[in-house]
Short mmCIF file of C-alpha atoms in Angstrom, two decimals:
data_model
loop_
_atom_site.label_atom_id
_atom_site.label_comp_id
_atom_site.label_asym_id
_atom_site.label_seq_id
_atom_site.Cartn_x
_atom_site.Cartn_y
_atom_site.Cartn_z
CA MET A 1 -41.02 30.06 -22.47
CA SER A 2 -44.45 31.97 -21.36
CA GLU A 3 -44.40 34.67 -18.70
CA ALA A 4 -45.85 32.65 -15.70
CA ALA A 5 -42.92 29.96 -16.40
CA VAL A 6 -40.42 33.07 -16.73
CA GLU A 7 -41.54 34.26 -13.55
CA ALA A 8 -41.03 30.64 -11.47
CA GLN A 9 -37.57 30.42 -13.22
CA GLU A 10 -36.59 33.69 -11.69
CA ALA A 11 -38.31 33.25 -8.02
CA TYR A 12 -36.66 29.79 -8.23
CA ASP A 13 -32.78 31.90 -9.23
CA GLU A 14 -33.66 34.92 -6.95
CA GLY A 15 -34.27 32.17 -3.90
CA GLU A 16 -30.36 30.51 -5.12
CA LEU A 17 -28.56 34.05 -5.22
CA SER A 18 -26.74 35.89 -2.93
CA GLY A 19 -29.28 38.00 -1.32
CA ASP A 20 -27.02 40.46 -0.26
CA LEU A 21 -25.62 41.12 -4.34
CA MET A 22 -29.54 41.75 -5.40
CA ARG A 23 -30.11 44.19 -2.19
CA ALA A 24 -26.82 45.59 -3.96
CA VAL A 25 -27.01 46.15 -6.78
CA GLY A 26 -30.67 47.53 -5.96
CA LYS A 27 -29.69 49.80 -4.02
CA GLN A 28 -27.77 51.36 -7.11
CA VAL A 29 -30.49 51.25 -9.28
CA LYS A 30 -32.71 53.15 -6.70
CA LEU A 31 -29.73 55.90 -6.04
CA LEU A 32 -29.37 56.90 -9.62
CA ARG A 33 -33.08 56.95 -10.38
CA GLU A 34 -33.22 59.35 -7.56
CA ARG A 35 -30.10 61.23 -8.48
CA ALA A 36 -31.53 61.72 -12.15
CA GLY A 37 -35.06 63.16 -10.51
CA LEU A 38 -37.59 59.71 -11.15
CA THR A 39 -40.07 57.62 -10.32
CA GLN A 40 -39.91 54.17 -10.26
CA ARG A 41 -43.26 54.60 -12.60
CA GLU A 42 -40.92 57.14 -14.83
CA LEU A 43 -37.88 54.73 -14.93
CA GLY A 44 -39.79 51.74 -16.00
CA ASP A 45 -42.07 53.64 -19.04
CA ARG A 46 -38.90 54.93 -20.07
CA LEU A 47 -36.96 51.68 -20.11
CA GLY A 48 -40.55 49.39 -21.09
CA TYR A 49 -41.00 47.99 -17.63
CA SER A 50 -43.66 48.39 -15.27
CA GLU A 51 -43.05 49.81 -12.12
CA ASP A 52 -43.71 46.96 -9.89
CA LEU A 53 -40.75 45.31 -11.32
CA VAL A 54 -38.50 48.47 -10.98
CA SER A 55 -39.56 48.37 -7.01
CA SER A 56 -38.59 44.66 -7.21
CA LEU A 57 -35.80 45.13 -9.03
CA GLU A 58 -34.69 48.13 -6.17
CA ARG A 59 -35.74 46.27 -2.98
CA GLY A 60 -33.28 42.95 -4.08
CA ARG A 61 -36.49 41.01 -4.89
CA ARG A 62 -35.56 40.13 -7.93
CA THR A 63 -33.07 39.84 -10.26
CA PRO A 64 -31.82 42.32 -12.59
CA GLN A 65 -31.32 40.85 -16.28
CA ARG A 66 -28.67 42.52 -18.44
CA GLU A 67 -30.85 43.93 -21.00
CA PHE A 68 -32.28 46.35 -18.30
CA LEU A 69 -29.05 46.85 -16.62
CA GLU A 70 -27.69 48.14 -19.54
CA ALA A 71 -30.67 50.15 -21.10
CA ALA A 72 -30.56 51.93 -17.52
CA ASP A 73 -26.50 52.31 -17.08
CA GLU A 74 -26.96 54.15 -20.25
CA LEU A 75 -30.51 56.23 -19.64
CA LEU A 76 -28.96 56.93 -16.01
CA GLY A 77 -25.58 57.95 -17.19
CA ALA A 78 -24.04 55.49 -14.57
CA GLY A 79 -21.05 55.08 -16.22
CA GLY A 80 -20.59 51.63 -16.05
CA VAL A 81 -21.64 50.93 -12.60
CA LEU A 82 -24.52 48.99 -13.33
CA THR A 83 -23.37 47.21 -16.30
CA ALA A 84 -19.84 46.00 -14.09
CA VAL A 85 -22.04 43.85 -12.30
CA ILE A 86 -23.61 41.58 -15.03
CA GLU A 87 -20.85 39.01 -15.09
CA ASP A 88 -21.26 38.61 -11.40
CA ILE A 89 -24.89 38.07 -11.52
CA GLU A 90 -24.47 35.69 -14.46
CA LYS A 91 -22.12 33.28 -12.52
CA ALA A 92 -24.08 33.86 -9.61
CA LYS A 93 -27.13 32.43 -11.88
CA ALA A 94 -25.06 30.11 -13.33
CA LYS A 95 -23.81 28.37 -9.61
CA ALA A 96 -28.06 28.71 -8.92
CA ARG A 97 -28.45 26.34 -11.19
CA VAL A 98 -26.21 23.97 -10.25
CA ARG A 99 -28.04 21.70 -7.98
CA HIS A 100 -27.37 18.52 -6.11
CA PRO A 101 -29.73 15.75 -5.24
CA ALA A 102 -31.24 16.41 -1.48
CA TRP A 103 -29.33 13.47 -0.20
CA PHE A 104 -25.88 14.89 -0.89
CA ARG A 105 -26.82 18.48 -0.24
CA ASP A 106 -26.01 18.25 3.77
CA TYR A 107 -22.67 17.06 2.78
CA ALA A 108 -21.74 19.67 -0.15
CA ARG A 109 -22.76 22.39 2.26
CA LEU A 110 -19.59 20.63 4.99
CA GLU A 111 -17.91 20.44 2.02
CA ALA A 112 -17.84 24.14 0.22
CA ASN A 113 -16.56 25.47 3.99
CA ALA A 114 -13.89 22.55 4.81
CA VAL A 115 -10.31 23.35 5.71
CA GLU A 116 -9.05 19.71 5.94
CA ILE A 117 -10.21 16.58 3.08
CA ASN A 118 -9.39 12.83 3.32
CA PHE A 119 -10.58 10.26 0.83
CA PHE A 120 -10.40 6.82 1.12
CA SER A 121 -11.33 5.37 -2.39
CA MET A 122 -11.35 2.07 -3.46
CA ILE A 123 -14.64 1.86 -6.48
CA THR A 124 -13.72 5.40 -8.55
CA VAL A 125 -11.37 8.21 -8.07
CA PRO A 126 -12.69 10.82 -5.70
CA GLY A 127 -15.63 13.22 -7.28
CA LEU A 128 -13.33 15.96 -6.36
CA LEU A 129 -10.68 14.66 -8.35
CA GLN A 130 -12.82 13.77 -11.21
CA THR A 131 -12.26 15.25 -15.12
CA GLU A 132 -15.66 16.11 -16.37
CA ASP A 133 -15.26 12.91 -18.70
CA TYR A 134 -15.06 10.56 -16.28
CA ALA A 135 -17.30 11.95 -14.18
CA ARG A 136 -19.95 12.19 -16.97
CA VAL A 137 -19.35 8.64 -17.48
CA THR A 138 -19.72 7.18 -14.10
CA PHE A 139 -23.53 8.96 -14.19
CA ALA A 140 -24.17 7.33 -17.41
CA VAL A 141 -23.83 4.17 -16.12
CA ARG A 142 -25.69 4.25 -13.61
CA GLN A 143 -28.75 2.00 -13.85
CA PRO A 144 -31.60 2.20 -13.64
CA LEU A 145 -30.70 4.62 -16.64
CA TRP A 146 -30.79 8.58 -16.05
CA ALA A 147 -32.33 11.08 -18.47
CA GLU A 148 -29.46 13.38 -20.01
CA GLU A 149 -30.30 15.88 -18.49
CA ILE A 150 -29.71 14.88 -15.29
CA ILE A 151 -26.47 13.52 -16.36
CA GLU A 152 -25.25 17.33 -17.43
CA GLN A 153 -26.89 18.46 -14.08
CA ARG A 154 -24.71 15.88 -11.91
CA VAL A 155 -21.64 16.17 -14.02
CA ALA A 156 -22.13 20.30 -13.61
CA ALA A 157 -22.80 19.90 -10.14
CA ARG A 158 -19.39 17.92 -9.63
CA MET A 159 -17.27 20.14 -11.36
CA THR A 160 -18.60 23.32 -9.46
CA ARG A 161 -17.36 21.71 -5.98
CA GLN A 162 -13.97 21.35 -7.18
CA GLU A 163 -13.92 25.16 -7.71
CA ILE A 164 -12.57 24.89 -3.66
CA LEU A 165 -9.04 23.08 -4.84
CA THR A 166 -8.13 26.12 -6.23
CA GLY A 167 -9.82 28.78 -4.08
CA TRP A 168 -8.05 30.49 -1.24
CA PRO A 169 -7.24 29.18 0.94
CA PRO A 170 -7.84 25.73 -0.19
CA PRO A 171 -8.20 22.79 1.96
CA ILE A 172 -5.62 20.60 2.71
CA VAL A 173 -6.89 17.41 1.15
CA THR A 174 -5.28 13.81 1.02
CA ALA A 175 -6.25 10.92 -0.81
CA VAL A 176 -5.72 7.60 -0.42
CA ILE A 177 -6.50 5.86 -4.16
CA ASP A 178 -6.89 1.80 -4.40
CA GLU A 179 -4.35 0.81 -7.35
CA ALA A 180 -7.52 -0.63 -8.78
CA VAL A 181 -8.92 2.13 -9.17
CA LEU A 182 -6.33 3.64 -11.51
CA ARG A 183 -5.83 0.28 -13.45
CA ARG A 184 -9.58 0.08 -14.56
CA GLU A 185 -10.59 1.83 -17.60
CA ILE A 186 -14.05 3.62 -16.66
CA GLY A 187 -14.82 5.28 -19.67
CA GLY A 188 -11.80 3.34 -22.12
CA ARG A 189 -8.48 3.98 -22.70
CA LYS A 190 -8.35 7.77 -23.64
CA VAL A 191 -10.74 8.92 -20.55
CA GLN A 192 -8.24 7.06 -18.21
CA GLU A 193 -5.78 8.78 -19.01
CA GLU A 194 -6.91 11.55 -19.22
CA GLN A 195 -7.84 11.33 -15.63
CA LEU A 196 -4.30 9.50 -14.61
CA ARG A 197 -2.97 12.93 -16.04
CA HIS A 198 -5.66 15.32 -14.14
CA LEU A 199 -5.07 13.41 -10.97
CA LEU A 200 -0.43 14.04 -11.85
CA ARG A 201 -1.47 17.90 -12.08
CA ILE A 202 -3.67 17.67 -8.98
CA GLY A 203 -0.85 16.23 -7.19
CA GLN A 204 1.41 18.53 -7.61
CA LEU A 205 -0.63 21.21 -5.55
CA ARG A 206 1.13 22.39 -2.53
CA SER A 207 -2.55 21.65 -0.50
CA THR A 208 -3.53 18.39 -2.03
CA THR A 209 -1.22 15.04 -0.93
CA LEU A 210 -2.01 11.23 -3.34
CA GLN A 211 -0.59 7.68 -2.43
CA VAL A 212 -1.53 4.69 -3.88
CA LEU A 213 -3.10 1.54 -1.86
CA PRO A 214 -0.83 -1.35 -4.17
CA LEU A 215 -2.51 -3.89 -5.22
CA GLY A 216 0.48 -6.40 -3.72
CA CYS A 217 -0.68 -5.03 -0.19
CA ASP A 218 -3.09 -8.51 1.28
CA GLU A 219 -3.81 -7.36 4.83
CA ASN A 220 -4.91 -4.00 5.33
CA PRO A 221 -8.11 -2.17 7.09
CA SER A 222 -9.98 -1.25 3.99
CA VAL A 223 -12.20 -4.12 3.72
CA ASP A 224 -15.45 -1.94 5.13
CA GLY A 225 -15.00 0.30 2.10
CA PRO A 226 -15.03 3.99 0.77
CA PHE A 227 -15.67 6.83 3.57
CA VAL A 228 -14.36 10.44 3.60
CA LEU A 229 -13.48 12.03 6.62
CA LEU A 230 -14.18 16.26 6.67
CA THR A 231 -13.02 19.19 8.64
CA PRO A 232 -15.59 22.03 8.20
CA LYS A 233 -13.66 25.27 9.37
CA GLY A 234 -14.40 25.52 13.25
CA LYS A 235 -16.39 22.80 13.84
CA SER A 236 -15.29 19.07 15.07
CA GLN A 237 -14.42 16.23 11.87
CA VAL A 238 -17.05 14.78 10.39
CA ALA A 239 -16.90 11.31 8.33
CA TYR A 240 -19.28 9.95 4.90
CA LEU A 241 -19.93 6.99 3.37
CA GLU A 242 -21.62 6.52 0.09
CA VAL A 243 -22.68 3.71 -1.46
CA GLN A 244 -25.50 2.21 -4.10
CA GLY A 245 -27.01 5.43 -3.97
CA ALA A 246 -26.90 5.61 0.09
CA SER A 247 -25.93 8.11 1.90
CA HIS A 248 -24.65 8.57 5.68
CA LEU A 249 -22.64 11.22 7.55
CA ILE A 250 -21.71 10.49 10.56
CA THR A 251 -21.41 12.98 13.19
CA ASP A 252 -20.62 11.02 16.49
CA PRO A 253 -16.80 11.11 17.58
CA GLU A 254 -16.48 8.03 18.81
CA GLU A 255 -17.19 6.35 15.51
CA VAL A 256 -15.47 9.24 13.19
CA ARG A 257 -12.28 8.87 15.80
CA ILE A 258 -12.43 4.64 14.56
CA LEU A 259 -12.79 5.86 11.06
CA ALA A 260 -9.80 8.45 11.15
CA ALA A 261 -7.44 5.74 12.99
CA ARG A 262 -8.39 3.46 10.07
CA TYR A 263 -7.19 5.86 7.78
CA GLY A 264 -4.30 6.85 9.17
CA ALA A 265 -3.66 2.83 9.15
CA ILE A 266 -4.33 2.76 5.09
CA ARG A 267 -1.96 5.89 4.23
CA GLY A 268 0.55 4.21 6.82
CA GLN A 269 0.70 1.25 4.07
CA ALA A 270 -0.10 3.17 1.11
CA LEU A 271 2.66 4.13 -1.42
CA THR A 272 4.23 7.21 -0.56
CA PRO A 273 3.20 10.70 -2.71
CA ARG A 274 6.07 10.25 -4.99
CA GLU A 275 5.98 6.62 -5.12
CA SER A 276 1.84 7.25 -6.21
CA LEU A 277 3.28 9.81 -8.94
CA ALA A 278 5.78 7.21 -10.61
CA LEU A 279 2.64 4.42 -10.50
CA MET A 280 0.71 6.99 -12.47
CA GLN A 281 3.38 8.26 -14.84
CA GLU A 282 4.19 4.15 -15.36
CA LEU A 283 0.51 3.19 -16.07
CA LEU A 284 0.52 5.97 -18.66
CA GLY A 285 3.59 4.69 -20.16
CA GLU A 286 5.44 7.98 -19.12
CA ARG A 287 8.13 6.25 -17.26
#
């Protein structure tokens, strides 16, 4: 990779990384450098970096690389103060490279701060509840076909979203999944079995409630398709619709109220959580 390309990538990373983290590390480097009686140029010369780079790092404008932090920690006698943040920086960089498509970013930001999320799904398992292999199949079969790189980026982004399920405090999550979704072997039997077992594990979480809308339920208000109801922290509930690559975030209170009422009716006609998990076990041949 050329120096210009490296700088472009760093600039991208820096725009996405936590500014607070970068500034905190920069202040530590500056404090340790001054304690050692070195100028920015002298530190750069000893470590093999330019004065401008040291200056940018200390101001939190560039991402400190592992090699720089390890060398600076030893030279400045930091005793592990600088190397201790390497893992945090690398995790932040990994997340920075996870990119949602532009049309999905508004919803993703709301979801990351949600206190409650309610799914009604009749096509696939909701993305937040998918296994990695199941998610990969849903992206791989799109037409026109996507490049492998794009597929892997989308899978990584979806898996990163799922971290909110195990964080603290987790959002309250409910999902009503049409029975046909559980029976449809997307990706083949093995992928579907792994997905069902994943749902069984998720269904045991205190913060998550899963229900199945049975095939025999022939009169229910679900005919208009899937949707999501989401409540961001400190804000009013919103709704989200996505179909055939088009998405719509609904904030109008009356429209959201109608979908919330519809979701309540669908939940009322679905199997109970215990019955739903039992059905998943039956589909796996475990009952």
